Amino acid sequence: MTYCCGILVRDGLVMIADTRTNAGLDNISTFRKLHIFERPGERVMMLATAGNLSVSQGAVNLLVEGLENPDTHEVETLMKAPGMLQAAQLVGRAVRRSHAIAGESGEAAGVSFDVSLLFGGQIAGGALRLFMIYTAGNFIECTQDTPYLQIGEHKYGKPILDRAVGYDTDVLDALKIGLISMDSTIRSNLSVGLPIDIALLRRDALRADISTRVDGGDAYFRDLRDSWSRALRAAHMAIPTPPYDGRAG
Amino acid sequence: MTYCCGILVRDGLVMIADTRTNAGLDNISTFRKLHIFERPGERVMMLATAGNLSVSQGAVNLLVEGLENPDTHEVETLMKAPGMLQAAQLVGRAVRRSHAIAGESGEAAGVSFDVSLLFGGQIAGGALRLFMIYTAGNFIECTQDTPYLQIGEHKYGKPILDRAVGYDTDVLDALKIGLISMDSTIRSNLSVGLPIDIALLRRDALRADISTRVDGGDAYFRDLRDSWSRALRAAHMAIPTPPYDGRAG
């Protein structure tokens, strides 16, 4: 399993991805699922993947090596895409192509080849955008109403996002809330695990401000986990005892 | 969908269930999913159900009307069960019987007839126990290590239980935490909804201390939702800003 979330606020974009991959419970590994494509000053694009690893890695390879456009016969790569929308469409085509290759040979085995991806970033002259891309290559775009998207094991980490993130949230606060969301998921689902990759891109910076890996020994993340647990305990202890003594119903 | 949780602490047992039932998104109704079987001073048993409503209602009917024991040919009901273990076994048989009836005629329609149930309580002379019962009639029992069980849409409400509930938690605090867990679920999943039924049974009381319904107008629950949202916001705001400025990895 996997958990990734992308948060798009006024000031910028945050992407967070865990690194645990498993083929059954007895085969657990660490794989990078957050990929950054960057030419500082011109473009920064971030791609987080969930689902079948061979399909998502295949798609990433196609995005780097290039994918022929069936109409123009031009070979397109992420680094050549003229805008984020065209780049998202290219990611969609790469996913479809990669899925078709795996699907042909393997669907009889009863394995799921589904993937989902978060793709966000900015190209000079265009807007900072965030998309969620499905196996069929179709996608949706993040809007101000709900300024985040999630893929993989999204449920445990959703309540804090629903409550704490708005479009006007500071981008560093968005990163902090994303880390809390990741912590909730890691705590409740064994198949989501440390280390986690994080990236932060400020609007119009055209250069990733943060791109790093956080592991179990990271002092800030350890403090965040402890503070959050303590705060939750304090929060529920501060709520008065239920007054119910009725026996109606 | 449904969300129910049962919390078994040293002092007693809490059961909480929502009431939303849906057959598709365009057919949403309110149905009671928390059933109490009580003869004060002798026994209190609580049953919460999730999954196919016809199967779970059928099982409840069998438990009330009586189910013939294939070995002894005696007709058994919940109110006659000699102990909680035998009662749980009876619930398992009732679920299996109810599922078989529905399954015979309907499985071709591609409908899921799966159910899951929480069943807890105490019979004079025996211990206070809590079980989770599956469609096949098999069951597991709640232990002190993880003093709660959940059925239905369990993920959104699990992080707070994982962090806040222990076997030594006061039973009224357990109810409060259960309500927070329910609130998180209602907020993130439209198919879980108010009103909610709650019941609280203190160990050896042999009489439900609380058995009532909480709806949107309930002042305590409204305050709990507001306080919790405020506390979560305060909690994440109290955590320092992430210090990362690295670009490693």
JSON list of N, CA, C and O in Angstrom, two decimals, chain A residues 32 38 153 155-156 162-163 176 183 188 198 208 210-212 218 220 229 232 235-236 239-240 243-244 246-249, chain B residues 32 38 153 155-156 162-163 176 183 188 198 208 210-212 218 220 229 231-232 236 239-240 243-244 246-249:
[
{"chain": "A", "resi": 32, "resn": "ARG", "atom": "N", "xyz": [11.14, 4.58, -3.75]},
{"chain": "A", "resi": 32, "resn": "ARG", "atom": "CA", "xyz": [10.78, 5.98, -3.89]},
{"chain": "A", "resi": 32, "resn": "ARG", "atom": "C", "xyz": [9.52, 6.10, -4.74]},
{"chain": "A", "resi": 32, "resn": "ARG", "atom": "O", "xyz": [9.42, 5.53, -5.81]},
{"chain": "A", "resi": 38, "resn": "GLU", "atom": "N", "xyz": [12.84, 18.70, -12.61]},
{"chain": "A", "resi": 38, "resn": "GLU", "atom": "CA", "xyz": [13.09, 20.12, -12.34]},
{"chain": "A", "resi": 38, "resn": "GLU", "atom": "C", "xyz": [14.17, 20.68, -13.27]},
{"chain": "A", "resi": 38, "resn": "GLU", "atom": "O", "xyz": [15.20, 20.03, -13.52]},
{"chain": "A", "resi": 153, "resn": "GLU", "atom": "N", "xyz": [-3.87, 4.76, 0.50]},
{"chain": "A", "resi": 153, "resn": "GLU", "atom": "CA", "xyz": [-4.62, 4.58, 1.75]},
{"chain": "A", "resi": 153, "resn": "GLU", "atom": "C", "xyz": [-4.96, 5.94, 2.33]},
{"chain": "A", "resi": 153, "resn": "GLU", "atom": "O", "xyz": [-4.27, 6.47, 3.19]},
{"chain": "A", "resi": 155, "resn": "LYS", "atom": "N", "xyz": [-7.83, 7.18, 3.89]},
{"chain": "A", "resi": 155, "resn": "LYS", "atom": "CA", "xyz": [-8.88, 7.46, 4.86]},
{"chain": "A", "resi": 155, "resn": "LYS", "atom": "C", "xyz": [-8.37, 7.91, 6.23]},
{"chain": "A", "resi": 155, "resn": "LYS", "atom": "O", "xyz": [-8.92, 8.84, 6.83]},
{"chain": "A", "resi": 156, "resn": "TYR", "atom": "N", "xyz": [-7.35, 7.24, 6.74]},
{"chain": "A", "resi": 156, "resn": "TYR", "atom": "CA", "xyz": [-6.89, 7.59, 8.10]},
{"chain": "A", "resi": 156, "resn": "TYR", "atom": "C", "xyz": [-6.42, 9.04, 8.17]},
{"chain": "A", "resi": 156, "resn": "TYR", "atom": "O", "xyz": [-6.57, 9.70, 9.19]},
{"chain": "A", "resi": 162, "resn": "ASP", "atom": "N", "xyz": [-9.35, 17.53, 6.21]},
{"chain": "A", "resi": 162, "resn": "ASP", "atom": "CA", "xyz": [-10.69, 18.13, 6.10]},
{"chain": "A", "resi": 162, "resn": "ASP", "atom": "C", "xyz": [-10.86, 19.28, 7.08]},
{"chain": "A", "resi": 162, "resn": "ASP", "atom": "O", "xyz": [-11.55, 20.24, 6.81]},
{"chain": "A", "resi": 163, "resn": "ARG", "atom": "N", "xyz": [-10.25, 19.15, 8.23]},
{"chain": "A", "resi": 163, "resn": "ARG", "atom": "CA", "xyz": [-10.48, 20.14, 9.28]},
{"chain": "A", "resi": 163, "resn": "ARG", "atom": "C", "xyz": [-9.48, 21.28, 9.24]},
{"chain": "A", "resi": 163, "resn": "ARG", "atom": "O", "xyz": [-9.79, 22.38, 9.68]},
{"chain": "A", "resi": 176, "resn": "LYS", "atom": "N", "xyz": [3.21, 20.84, 7.40]},
{"chain": "A", "resi": 176, "resn": "LYS", "atom": "CA", "xyz": [3.07, 20.31, 8.76]},
{"chain": "A", "resi": 176, "resn": "LYS", "atom": "C", "xyz": [1.80, 19.46, 8.87]},
{"chain": "A", "resi": 176, "resn": "LYS", "atom": "O", "xyz": [1.83, 18.35, 9.41]},
{"chain": "A", "resi": 183, "resn": "ASP", "atom": "N", "xyz": [1.39, 10.78, 9.45]},
{"chain": "A", "resi": 183, "resn": "ASP", "atom": "CA", "xyz": [1.62, 10.10, 10.73]},
{"chain": "A", "resi": 183, "resn": "ASP", "atom": "C", "xyz": [0.39, 9.28, 11.14]},
{"chain": "A", "resi": 183, "resn": "ASP", "atom": "O", "xyz": [0.52, 8.14, 11.58]},
{"chain": "A", "resi": 188, "resn": "SER", "atom": "N", "xyz": [-1.86, 3.78, 11.75]},
{"chain": "A", "resi": 188, "resn": "SER", "atom": "CA", "xyz": [-3.02, 2.87, 11.67]},
{"chain": "A", "resi": 188, "resn": "SER", "atom": "C", "xyz": [-2.89, 1.82, 10.59]},
{"chain": "A", "resi": 188, "resn": "SER", "atom": "O", "xyz": [-3.65, 0.86, 10.56]},
{"chain": "A", "resi": 198, "resn": "ILE", "atom": "N", "xyz": [9.33, 14.27, 1.06]},
{"chain": "A", "resi": 198, "resn": "ILE", "atom": "CA", "xyz": [8.52, 15.50, 1.05]},
{"chain": "A", "resi": 198, "resn": "ILE", "atom": "C", "xyz": [9.12, 16.49, 0.05]},
{"chain": "A", "resi": 198, "resn": "ILE", "atom": "O", "xyz": [10.33, 16.50, -0.20]},
{"chain": "A", "resi": 208, "resn": "ALA", "atom": "N", "xyz": [12.25, 23.84, -6.48]},
{"chain": "A", "resi": 208, "resn": "ALA", "atom": "CA", "xyz": [11.71, 23.23, -5.27]},
{"chain": "A", "resi": 208, "resn": "ALA", "atom": "C", "xyz": [12.42, 23.81, -4.06]},
{"chain": "A", "resi": 208, "resn": "ALA", "atom": "O", "xyz": [13.65, 23.83, -3.99]},
{"chain": "A", "resi": 210, "resn": "ILE", "atom": "N", "xyz": [11.91, 22.77, -0.87]},
{"chain": "A", "resi": 210, "resn": "ILE", "atom": "CA", "xyz": [12.27, 21.64, -0.04]},
{"chain": "A", "resi": 210, "resn": "ILE", "atom": "C", "xyz": [12.12, 20.38, -0.87]},
{"chain": "A", "resi": 210, "resn": "ILE", "atom": "O", "xyz": [11.13, 20.22, -1.59]},
{"chain": "A", "resi": 211, "resn": "SER", "atom": "N", "xyz": [13.10, 19.51, -0.79]},
{"chain": "A", "resi": 211, "resn": "SER", "atom": "CA", "xyz": [12.99, 18.20, -1.42]},
{"chain": "A", "resi": 211, "resn": "SER", "atom": "C", "xyz": [13.90, 17.30, -0.62]},
{"chain": "A", "resi": 211, "resn": "SER", "atom": "O", "xyz": [15.11, 17.31, -0.79]},
{"chain": "A", "resi": 212, "resn": "THR", "atom": "N", "xyz": [13.29, 16.56, 0.30]},
{"chain": "A", "resi": 212, "resn": "THR", "atom": "CA", "xyz": [14.12, 15.80, 1.21]},
{"chain": "A", "resi": 212, "resn": "THR", "atom": "C", "xyz": [13.40, 14.56, 1.69]},
{"chain": "A", "resi": 212, "resn": "THR", "atom": "O", "xyz": [12.23, 14.35, 1.38]},
{"chain": "A", "resi": 218, "resn": "ASP", "atom": "N", "xyz": [14.45, 11.41, 12.35]},
{"chain": "A", "resi": 218, "resn": "ASP", "atom": "CA", "xyz": [14.32, 12.85, 12.16]},
{"chain": "A", "resi": 218, "resn": "ASP", "atom": "C", "xyz": [13.71, 13.50, 13.40]},
{"chain": "A", "resi": 218, "resn": "ASP", "atom": "O", "xyz": [12.59, 13.16, 13.81]},
{"chain": "A", "resi": 220, "resn": "TYR", "atom": "N", "xyz": [12.53, 16.54, 14.10]},
{"chain": "A", "resi": 220, "resn": "TYR", "atom": "CA", "xyz": [11.30, 17.31, 13.96]},
{"chain": "A", "resi": 220, "resn": "TYR", "atom": "C", "xyz": [10.08, 16.40, 13.82]},
{"chain": "A", "resi": 220, "resn": "TYR", "atom": "O", "xyz": [9.07, 16.59, 14.48]},
{"chain": "A", "resi": 229, "resn": "SER", "atom": "N", "xyz": [0.25, 13.45, 19.42]},
{"chain": "A", "resi": 229, "resn": "SER", "atom": "CA", "xyz": [-0.39, 12.48, 20.32]},
{"chain": "A", "resi": 229, "resn": "SER", "atom": "C", "xyz": [-0.77, 13.15, 21.63]},
{"chain": "A", "resi": 229, "resn": "SER", "atom": "O", "xyz": [-1.88, 12.96, 22.14]},
{"chain": "A", "resi": 232, "resn": "LEU", "atom": "N", "xyz": [-3.72, 15.53, 21.11]},
{"chain": "A", "resi": 232, "resn": "LEU", "atom": "CA", "xyz": [-5.00, 14.82, 20.95]},
{"chain": "A", "resi": 232, "resn": "LEU", "atom": "C", "xyz": [-5.53, 14.37, 22.29]},
{"chain": "A", "resi": 232, "resn": "LEU", "atom": "O", "xyz": [-6.73, 14.47, 22.58]},
{"chain": "A", "resi": 235, "resn": "ALA", "atom": "N", "xyz": [-6.74, 17.32, 24.07]},
{"chain": "A", "resi": 235, "resn": "ALA", "atom": "CA", "xyz": [-7.95, 17.84, 23.45]},
{"chain": "A", "resi": 235, "resn": "ALA", "atom": "C", "xyz": [-9.18, 17.06, 23.89]},
{"chain": "A", "resi": 235, "resn": "ALA", "atom": "O", "xyz": [-10.20, 17.63, 24.24]},
{"chain": "A", "resi": 236, "resn": "HIS", "atom": "N", "xyz": [-9.07, 15.74, 23.92]},
{"chain": "A", "resi": 236, "resn": "HIS", "atom": "CA", "xyz": [-10.28, 15.01, 24.28]},
{"chain": "A", "resi": 236, "resn": "HIS", "atom": "C", "xyz": [-10.51, 15.05, 25.79]},
{"chain": "A", "resi": 236, "resn": "HIS", "atom": "O", "xyz": [-11.64, 14.97, 26.26]},
{"chain": "A", "resi": 239, "resn": "ILE", "atom": "N", "xyz": [-12.63, 18.08, 26.73]},
{"chain": "A", "resi": 239, "resn": "ILE", "atom": "CA", "xyz": [-14.07, 18.06, 26.42]},
{"chain": "A", "resi": 239, "resn": "ILE", "atom": "C", "xyz": [-14.80, 17.48, 27.63]},
{"chain": "A", "resi": 239, "resn": "ILE", "atom": "O", "xyz": [-14.36, 16.48, 28.21]},
{"chain": "A", "resi": 240, "resn": "PRO", "atom": "N", "xyz": [-15.92, 18.11, 28.04]},
{"chain": "A", "resi": 240, "resn": "PRO", "atom": "CA", "xyz": [-16.62, 17.63, 29.23]},
{"chain": "A", "resi": 240, "resn": "PRO", "atom": "C", "xyz": [-17.12, 16.19, 29.06]},
{"chain": "A", "resi": 240, "resn": "PRO", "atom": "O", "xyz": [-17.29, 15.70, 27.95]},
{"chain": "A", "resi": 243, "resn": "PRO", "atom": "N", "xyz": [-23.15, 13.96, 29.21]},
{"chain": "A", "resi": 243, "resn": "PRO", "atom": "CA", "xyz": [-24.17, 14.16, 30.24]},
{"chain": "A", "resi": 243, "resn": "PRO", "atom": "C", "xyz": [-25.29, 13.12, 30.18]},
{"chain": "A", "resi": 243, "resn": "PRO", "atom": "O", "xyz": [-26.22, 13.18, 30.96]},
{"chain": "A", "resi": 244, "resn": "TYR", "atom": "N", "xyz": [-25.20, 12.19, 29.22]},
{"chain": "A", "resi": 244, "resn": "TYR", "atom": "CA", "xyz": [-26.35, 11.33, 28.96]},
{"chain": "A", "resi": 244, "resn": "TYR", "atom": "C", "xyz": [-26.62, 10.40, 30.13]},
{"chain": "A", "resi": 244, "resn": "TYR", "atom": "O", "xyz": [-25.73, 9.74, 30.63]},
{"chain": "A", "resi": 246, "resn": "GLY", "atom": "N", "xyz": [-30.02, 9.23, 29.93]},
{"chain": "A", "resi": 246, "resn": "GLY", "atom": "CA", "xyz": [-31.34, 8.85, 29.46]},
{"chain": "A", "resi": 246, "resn": "GLY", "atom": "C", "xyz": [-31.40, 7.39, 29.08]},
{"chain": "A", "resi": 246, "resn": "GLY", "atom": "O", "xyz": [-30.39, 6.75, 28.84]},
{"chain": "A", "resi": 247, "resn": "ARG", "atom": "N", "xyz": [-32.57, 6.85, 29.08]},
{"chain": "A", "resi": 247, "resn": "ARG", "atom": "CA", "xyz": [-32.78, 5.51, 28.56]},
{"chain": "A", "resi": 247, "resn": "ARG", "atom": "C", "xyz": [-33.98, 5.58, 27.61]},
{"chain": "A", "resi": 247, "resn": "ARG", "atom": "O", "xyz": [-34.95, 4.85, 27.73]},
{"chain": "A", "resi": 248, "resn": "ALA", "atom": "N", "xyz": [-33.84, 6.52, 26.66]},
{"chain": "A", "resi": 248, "resn": "ALA", "atom": "CA", "xyz": [-34.87, 6.66, 25.64]},
{"chain": "A", "resi": 248, "resn": "ALA", "atom": "C", "xyz": [-34.40, 5.95, 24.40]},
{"chain": "A", "resi": 248, "resn": "ALA", "atom": "O", "xyz": [-33.22, 5.95, 24.11]},
{"chain": "A", "resi": 249, "resn": "GLY", "atom": "N", "xyz": [-35.28, 5.43, 23.62]},
{"chain": "A", "resi": 249, "resn": "GLY", "atom": "CA", "xyz": [-34.85, 4.74, 22.38]},
{"chain": "A", "resi": 249, "resn": "GLY", "atom": "C", "xyz": [-34.42, 3.36, 22.76]},
{"chain": "A", "resi": 249, "resn": "GLY", "atom": "O", "xyz": [-33.99, 2.60, 21.97]},
{"chain": "B", "resi": 32, "resn": "ARG", "atom": "N", "xyz": [-32.40, 1.76, 12.63]},
{"chain": "B", "resi": 32, "resn": "ARG", "atom": "CA", "xyz": [-31.72, 1.46, 13.87]},
{"chain": "B", "resi": 32, "resn": "ARG", "atom": "C", "xyz": [-30.78, 0.26, 13.65]},
{"chain": "B", "resi": 32, "resn": "ARG", "atom": "O", "xyz": [-31.18, -0.76, 13.12]},
{"chain": "B", "resi": 38, "resn": "GLU", "atom": "N", "xyz": [-32.40, -6.81, 27.05]},
{"chain": "B", "resi": 38, "resn": "GLU", "atom": "CA", "xyz": [-32.12, -6.54, 28.46]},
{"chain": "B", "resi": 38, "resn": "GLU", "atom": "C", "xyz": [-33.20, -7.13, 29.36]},
{"chain": "B", "resi": 38, "resn": "GLU", "atom": "O", "xyz": [-34.40, -7.04, 29.05]},
{"chain": "B", "resi": 153, "resn": "GLU", "atom": "N", "xyz": [-17.46, 1.35, 8.15]},
{"chain": "B", "resi": 153, "resn": "GLU", "atom": "CA", "xyz": [-16.47, 2.33, 7.69]},
{"chain": "B", "resi": 153, "resn": "GLU", "atom": "C", "xyz": [-15.57, 2.71, 8.86]},
{"chain": "B", "resi": 153, "resn": "GLU", "atom": "O", "xyz": [-15.78, 3.73, 9.53]},
{"chain": "B", "resi": 155, "resn": "LYS", "atom": "N", "xyz": [-12.15, 3.29, 9.12]},
{"chain": "B", "resi": 155, "resn": "LYS", "atom": "CA", "xyz": [-10.82, 3.90, 9.04]},
{"chain": "B", "resi": 155, "resn": "LYS", "atom": "C", "xyz": [-10.74, 5.33, 9.55]},
{"chain": "B", "resi": 155, "resn": "LYS", "atom": "O", "xyz": [-9.79, 5.70, 10.24]},
{"chain": "B", "resi": 156, "resn": "TYR", "atom": "N", "xyz": [-11.71, 6.16, 9.19]},
{"chain": "B", "resi": 156, "resn": "TYR", "atom": "CA", "xyz": [-11.62, 7.57, 9.59]},
{"chain": "B", "resi": 156, "resn": "TYR", "atom": "C", "xyz": [-11.60, 7.72, 11.11]},
{"chain": "B", "resi": 156, "resn": "TYR", "atom": "O", "xyz": [-10.95, 8.61, 11.64]},
{"chain": "B", "resi": 162, "resn": "ASP", "atom": "N", "xyz": [-6.99, 4.59, 18.42]},
{"chain": "B", "resi": 162, "resn": "ASP", "atom": "CA", "xyz": [-5.63, 4.06, 18.60]},
{"chain": "B", "resi": 162, "resn": "ASP", "atom": "C", "xyz": [-4.84, 4.89, 19.60]},
{"chain": "B", "resi": 162, "resn": "ASP", "atom": "O", "xyz": [-3.98, 4.38, 20.32]},
{"chain": "B", "resi": 163, "resn": "ARG", "atom": "N", "xyz": [-5.09, 6.18, 19.59]},
{"chain": "B", "resi": 163, "resn": "ARG", "atom": "CA", "xyz": [-4.28, 7.06, 20.43]},
{"chain": "B", "resi": 163, "resn": "ARG", "atom": "C", "xyz": [-4.84, 7.27, 21.81]},
{"chain": "B", "resi": 163, "resn": "ARG", "atom": "O", "xyz": [-4.10, 7.55, 22.74]},
{"chain": "B", "resi": 176, "resn": "LYS", "atom": "N", "xyz": [-17.04, 9.29, 25.26]},
{"chain": "B", "resi": 176, "resn": "LYS", "atom": "CA", "xyz": [-16.67, 10.57, 24.64]},
{"chain": "B", "resi": 176, "resn": "LYS", "atom": "C", "xyz": [-15.75, 10.34, 23.45]},
{"chain": "B", "resi": 176, "resn": "LYS", "atom": "O", "xyz": [-15.95, 10.92, 22.37]},
{"chain": "B", "resi": 183, "resn": "ASP", "atom": "N", "xyz": [-17.78, 11.17, 15.04]},
{"chain": "B", "resi": 183, "resn": "ASP", "atom": "CA", "xyz": [-17.81, 12.49, 14.39]},
{"chain": "B", "resi": 183, "resn": "ASP", "atom": "C", "xyz": [-16.82, 12.56, 13.22]},
{"chain": "B", "resi": 183, "resn": "ASP", "atom": "O", "xyz": [-17.15, 13.06, 12.15]},
{"chain": "B", "resi": 188, "resn": "SER", "atom": "N", "xyz": [-16.22, 12.72, 7.27]},
{"chain": "B", "resi": 188, "resn": "SER", "atom": "CA", "xyz": [-15.47, 12.35, 6.07]},
{"chain": "B", "resi": 188, "resn": "SER", "atom": "C", "xyz": [-16.22, 11.39, 5.15]},
{"chain": "B", "resi": 188, "resn": "SER", "atom": "O", "xyz": [-15.83, 11.19, 4.02]},
{"chain": "B", "resi": 198, "resn": "ILE", "atom": "N", "xyz": [-26.45, 5.39, 21.13]},
{"chain": "B", "resi": 198, "resn": "ILE", "atom": "CA", "xyz": [-25.36, 5.08, 22.06]},
{"chain": "B", "resi": 198, "resn": "ILE", "atom": "C", "xyz": [-25.90, 4.26, 23.23]},
{"chain": "B", "resi": 198, "resn": "ILE", "atom": "O", "xyz": [-27.06, 4.39, 23.62]},
{"chain": "B", "resi": 208, "resn": "ALA", "atom": "N", "xyz": [-28.49, -1.37, 31.47]},
{"chain": "B", "resi": 208, "resn": "ALA", "atom": "CA", "xyz": [-27.83, -0.35, 30.67]},
{"chain": "B", "resi": 208, "resn": "ALA", "atom": "C", "xyz": [-27.93, 0.99, 31.38]},
{"chain": "B", "resi": 208, "resn": "ALA", "atom": "O", "xyz": [-29.02, 1.42, 31.75]},
{"chain": "B", "resi": 210, "resn": "ILE", "atom": "N", "xyz": [-26.82, 3.93, 30.07]},
{"chain": "B", "resi": 210, "resn": "ILE", "atom": "CA", "xyz": [-27.26, 4.89, 29.06]},
{"chain": "B", "resi": 210, "resn": "ILE", "atom": "C", "xyz": [-27.74, 4.10, 27.86]},
{"chain": "B", "resi": 210, "resn": "ILE", "atom": "O", "xyz": [-27.11, 3.13, 27.44]},
{"chain": "B", "resi": 211, "resn": "SER", "atom": "N", "xyz": [-28.86, 4.50, 27.31]},
{"chain": "B", "resi": 211, "resn": "SER", "atom": "CA", "xyz": [-29.35, 3.94, 26.06]},
{"chain": "B", "resi": 211, "resn": "SER", "atom": "C", "xyz": [-30.20, 5.01, 25.44]},
{"chain": "B", "resi": 211, "resn": "SER", "atom": "O", "xyz": [-31.35, 5.20, 25.81]},
{"chain": "B", "resi": 212, "resn": "THR", "atom": "N", "xyz": [-29.62, 5.74, 24.52]},
{"chain": "B", "resi": 212, "resn": "THR", "atom": "CA", "xyz": [-30.32, 6.90, 23.99]},
{"chain": "B", "resi": 212, "resn": "THR", "atom": "C", "xyz": [-29.89, 7.18, 22.56]},
{"chain": "B", "resi": 212, "resn": "THR", "atom": "O", "xyz": [-28.98, 6.55, 22.04]},
{"chain": "B", "resi": 218, "resn": "ASP", "atom": "N", "xyz": [-28.57, 17.80, 19.37]},
{"chain": "B", "resi": 218, "resn": "ASP", "atom": "CA", "xyz": [-28.09, 17.51, 20.72]},
{"chain": "B", "resi": 218, "resn": "ASP", "atom": "C", "xyz": [-26.97, 18.49, 21.10]},
{"chain": "B", "resi": 218, "resn": "ASP", "atom": "O", "xyz": [-25.93, 18.56, 20.42]},
{"chain": "B", "resi": 220, "resn": "TYR", "atom": "N", "xyz": [-24.79, 18.66, 23.62]},
{"chain": "B", "resi": 220, "resn": "TYR", "atom": "CA", "xyz": [-23.48, 18.14, 23.99]},
{"chain": "B", "resi": 220, "resn": "TYR", "atom": "C", "xyz": [-22.70, 17.69, 22.76]},
{"chain": "B", "resi": 220, "resn": "TYR", "atom": "O", "xyz": [-21.51, 18.00, 22.61]},
{"chain": "B", "resi": 229, "resn": "SER", "atom": "N", "xyz": [-12.96, 20.23, 16.78]},
{"chain": "B", "resi": 229, "resn": "SER", "atom": "CA", "xyz": [-12.40, 20.94, 15.62]},
{"chain": "B", "resi": 229, "resn": "SER", "atom": "C", "xyz": [-11.46, 22.05, 16.08]},
{"chain": "B", "resi": 229, "resn": "SER", "atom": "O", "xyz": [-10.36, 22.20, 15.55]},
{"chain": "B", "resi": 231, "resn": "ALA", "atom": "N", "xyz": [-9.91, 22.25, 18.94]},
{"chain": "B", "resi": 231, "resn": "ALA", "atom": "CA", "xyz": [-8.73, 21.68, 19.59]},
{"chain": "B", "resi": 231, "resn": "ALA", "atom": "C", "xyz": [-7.74, 21.15, 18.56]},
{"chain": "B", "resi": 231, "resn": "ALA", "atom": "O", "xyz": [-6.52, 21.30, 18.71]},
{"chain": "B", "resi": 232, "resn": "LEU", "atom": "N", "xyz": [-8.24, 20.54, 17.48]},
{"chain": "B", "resi": 232, "resn": "LEU", "atom": "CA", "xyz": [-7.34, 20.04, 16.44]},
{"chain": "B", "resi": 232, "resn": "LEU", "atom": "C", "xyz": [-6.59, 21.20, 15.79]},
{"chain": "B", "resi": 232, "resn": "LEU", "atom": "O", "xyz": [-5.39, 21.11, 15.53]},
{"chain": "B", "resi": 236, "resn": "HIS", "atom": "N", "xyz": [-2.50, 21.63, 15.96]},
{"chain": "B", "resi": 236, "resn": "HIS", "atom": "CA", "xyz": [-1.49, 21.66, 14.88]},
{"chain": "B", "resi": 236, "resn": "HIS", "atom": "C", "xyz": [-0.83, 23.02, 14.81]},
{"chain": "B", "resi": 236, "resn": "HIS", "atom": "O", "xyz": [0.32, 23.13, 14.38]},
{"chain": "B", "resi": 239, "resn": "ILE", "atom": "N", "xyz": [2.27, 23.16, 17.01]},
{"chain": "B", "resi": 239, "resn": "ILE", "atom": "CA", "xyz": [3.48, 22.44, 16.58]},
{"chain": "B", "resi": 239, "resn": "ILE", "atom": "C", "xyz": [4.34, 23.40, 15.76]},
{"chain": "B", "resi": 239, "resn": "ILE", "atom": "O", "xyz": [3.82, 24.13, 14.92]},
{"chain": "B", "resi": 240, "resn": "PRO", "atom": "N", "xyz": [5.65, 23.43, 16.01]},
{"chain": "B", "resi": 240, "resn": "PRO", "atom": "CA", "xyz": [6.51, 24.38, 15.29]},
{"chain": "B", "resi": 240, "resn": "PRO", "atom": "C", "xyz": [6.49, 24.13, 13.78]},
{"chain": "B", "resi": 240, "resn": "PRO", "atom": "O", "xyz": [6.16, 23.04, 13.31]},
{"chain": "B", "resi": 243, "resn": "PRO", "atom": "N", "xyz": [11.32, 22.58, 9.85]},
{"chain": "B", "resi": 243, "resn": "PRO", "atom": "CA", "xyz": [12.61, 23.26, 9.68]},
{"chain": "B", "resi": 243, "resn": "PRO", "atom": "C", "xyz": [13.30, 22.90, 8.37]},
{"chain": "B", "resi": 243, "resn": "PRO", "atom": "O", "xyz": [14.39, 23.38, 8.10]},
{"chain": "B", "resi": 244, "resn": "TYR", "atom": "N", "xyz": [12.65, 22.06, 7.55]},
{"chain": "B", "resi": 244, "resn": "TYR", "atom": "CA", "xyz": [13.37, 21.53, 6.39]},
{"chain": "B", "resi": 244, "resn": "TYR", "atom": "C", "xyz": [13.68, 22.61, 5.38]},
{"chain": "B", "resi": 244, "resn": "TYR", "atom": "O", "xyz": [12.82, 23.39, 4.98]},
{"chain": "B", "resi": 246, "resn": "GLY", "atom": "N", "xyz": [16.35, 21.43, 3.25]},
{"chain": "B", "resi": 246, "resn": "GLY", "atom": "CA", "xyz": [17.30, 20.62, 2.52]},
{"chain": "B", "resi": 246, "resn": "GLY", "atom": "C", "xyz": [16.81, 20.32, 1.12]},
{"chain": "B", "resi": 246, "resn": "GLY", "atom": "O", "xyz": [15.63, 20.42, 0.83]},
{"chain": "B", "resi": 247, "resn": "ARG", "atom": "N", "xyz": [17.69, 20.00, 0.28]},
{"chain": "B", "resi": 247, "resn": "ARG", "atom": "CA", "xyz": [17.34, 19.50, -1.04]},
{"chain": "B", "resi": 247, "resn": "ARG", "atom": "C", "xyz": [18.16, 18.24, -1.28]},
{"chain": "B", "resi": 247, "resn": "ARG", "atom": "O", "xyz": [18.88, 18.12, -2.26]},
{"chain": "B", "resi": 248, "resn": "ALA", "atom": "N", "xyz": [18.04, 17.32, -0.32]},
{"chain": "B", "resi": 248, "resn": "ALA", "atom": "CA", "xyz": [18.73, 16.04, -0.44]},
{"chain": "B", "resi": 248, "resn": "ALA", "atom": "C", "xyz": [17.71, 15.02, -0.91]},
{"chain": "B", "resi": 248, "resn": "ALA", "atom": "O", "xyz": [16.57, 15.07, -0.51]},
{"chain": "B", "resi": 249, "resn": "GLY", "atom": "N", "xyz": [18.14, 14.06, -1.66]},
{"chain": "B", "resi": 249, "resn": "GLY", "atom": "CA", "xyz": [17.20, 13.03, -2.09]},
{"chain": "B", "resi": 249, "resn": "GLY", "atom": "C", "xyz": [16.44, 13.55, -3.26]},
{"chain": "B", "resi": 249, "resn": "GLY", "atom": "O", "xyz": [15.46, 13.01, -3.65]}
]
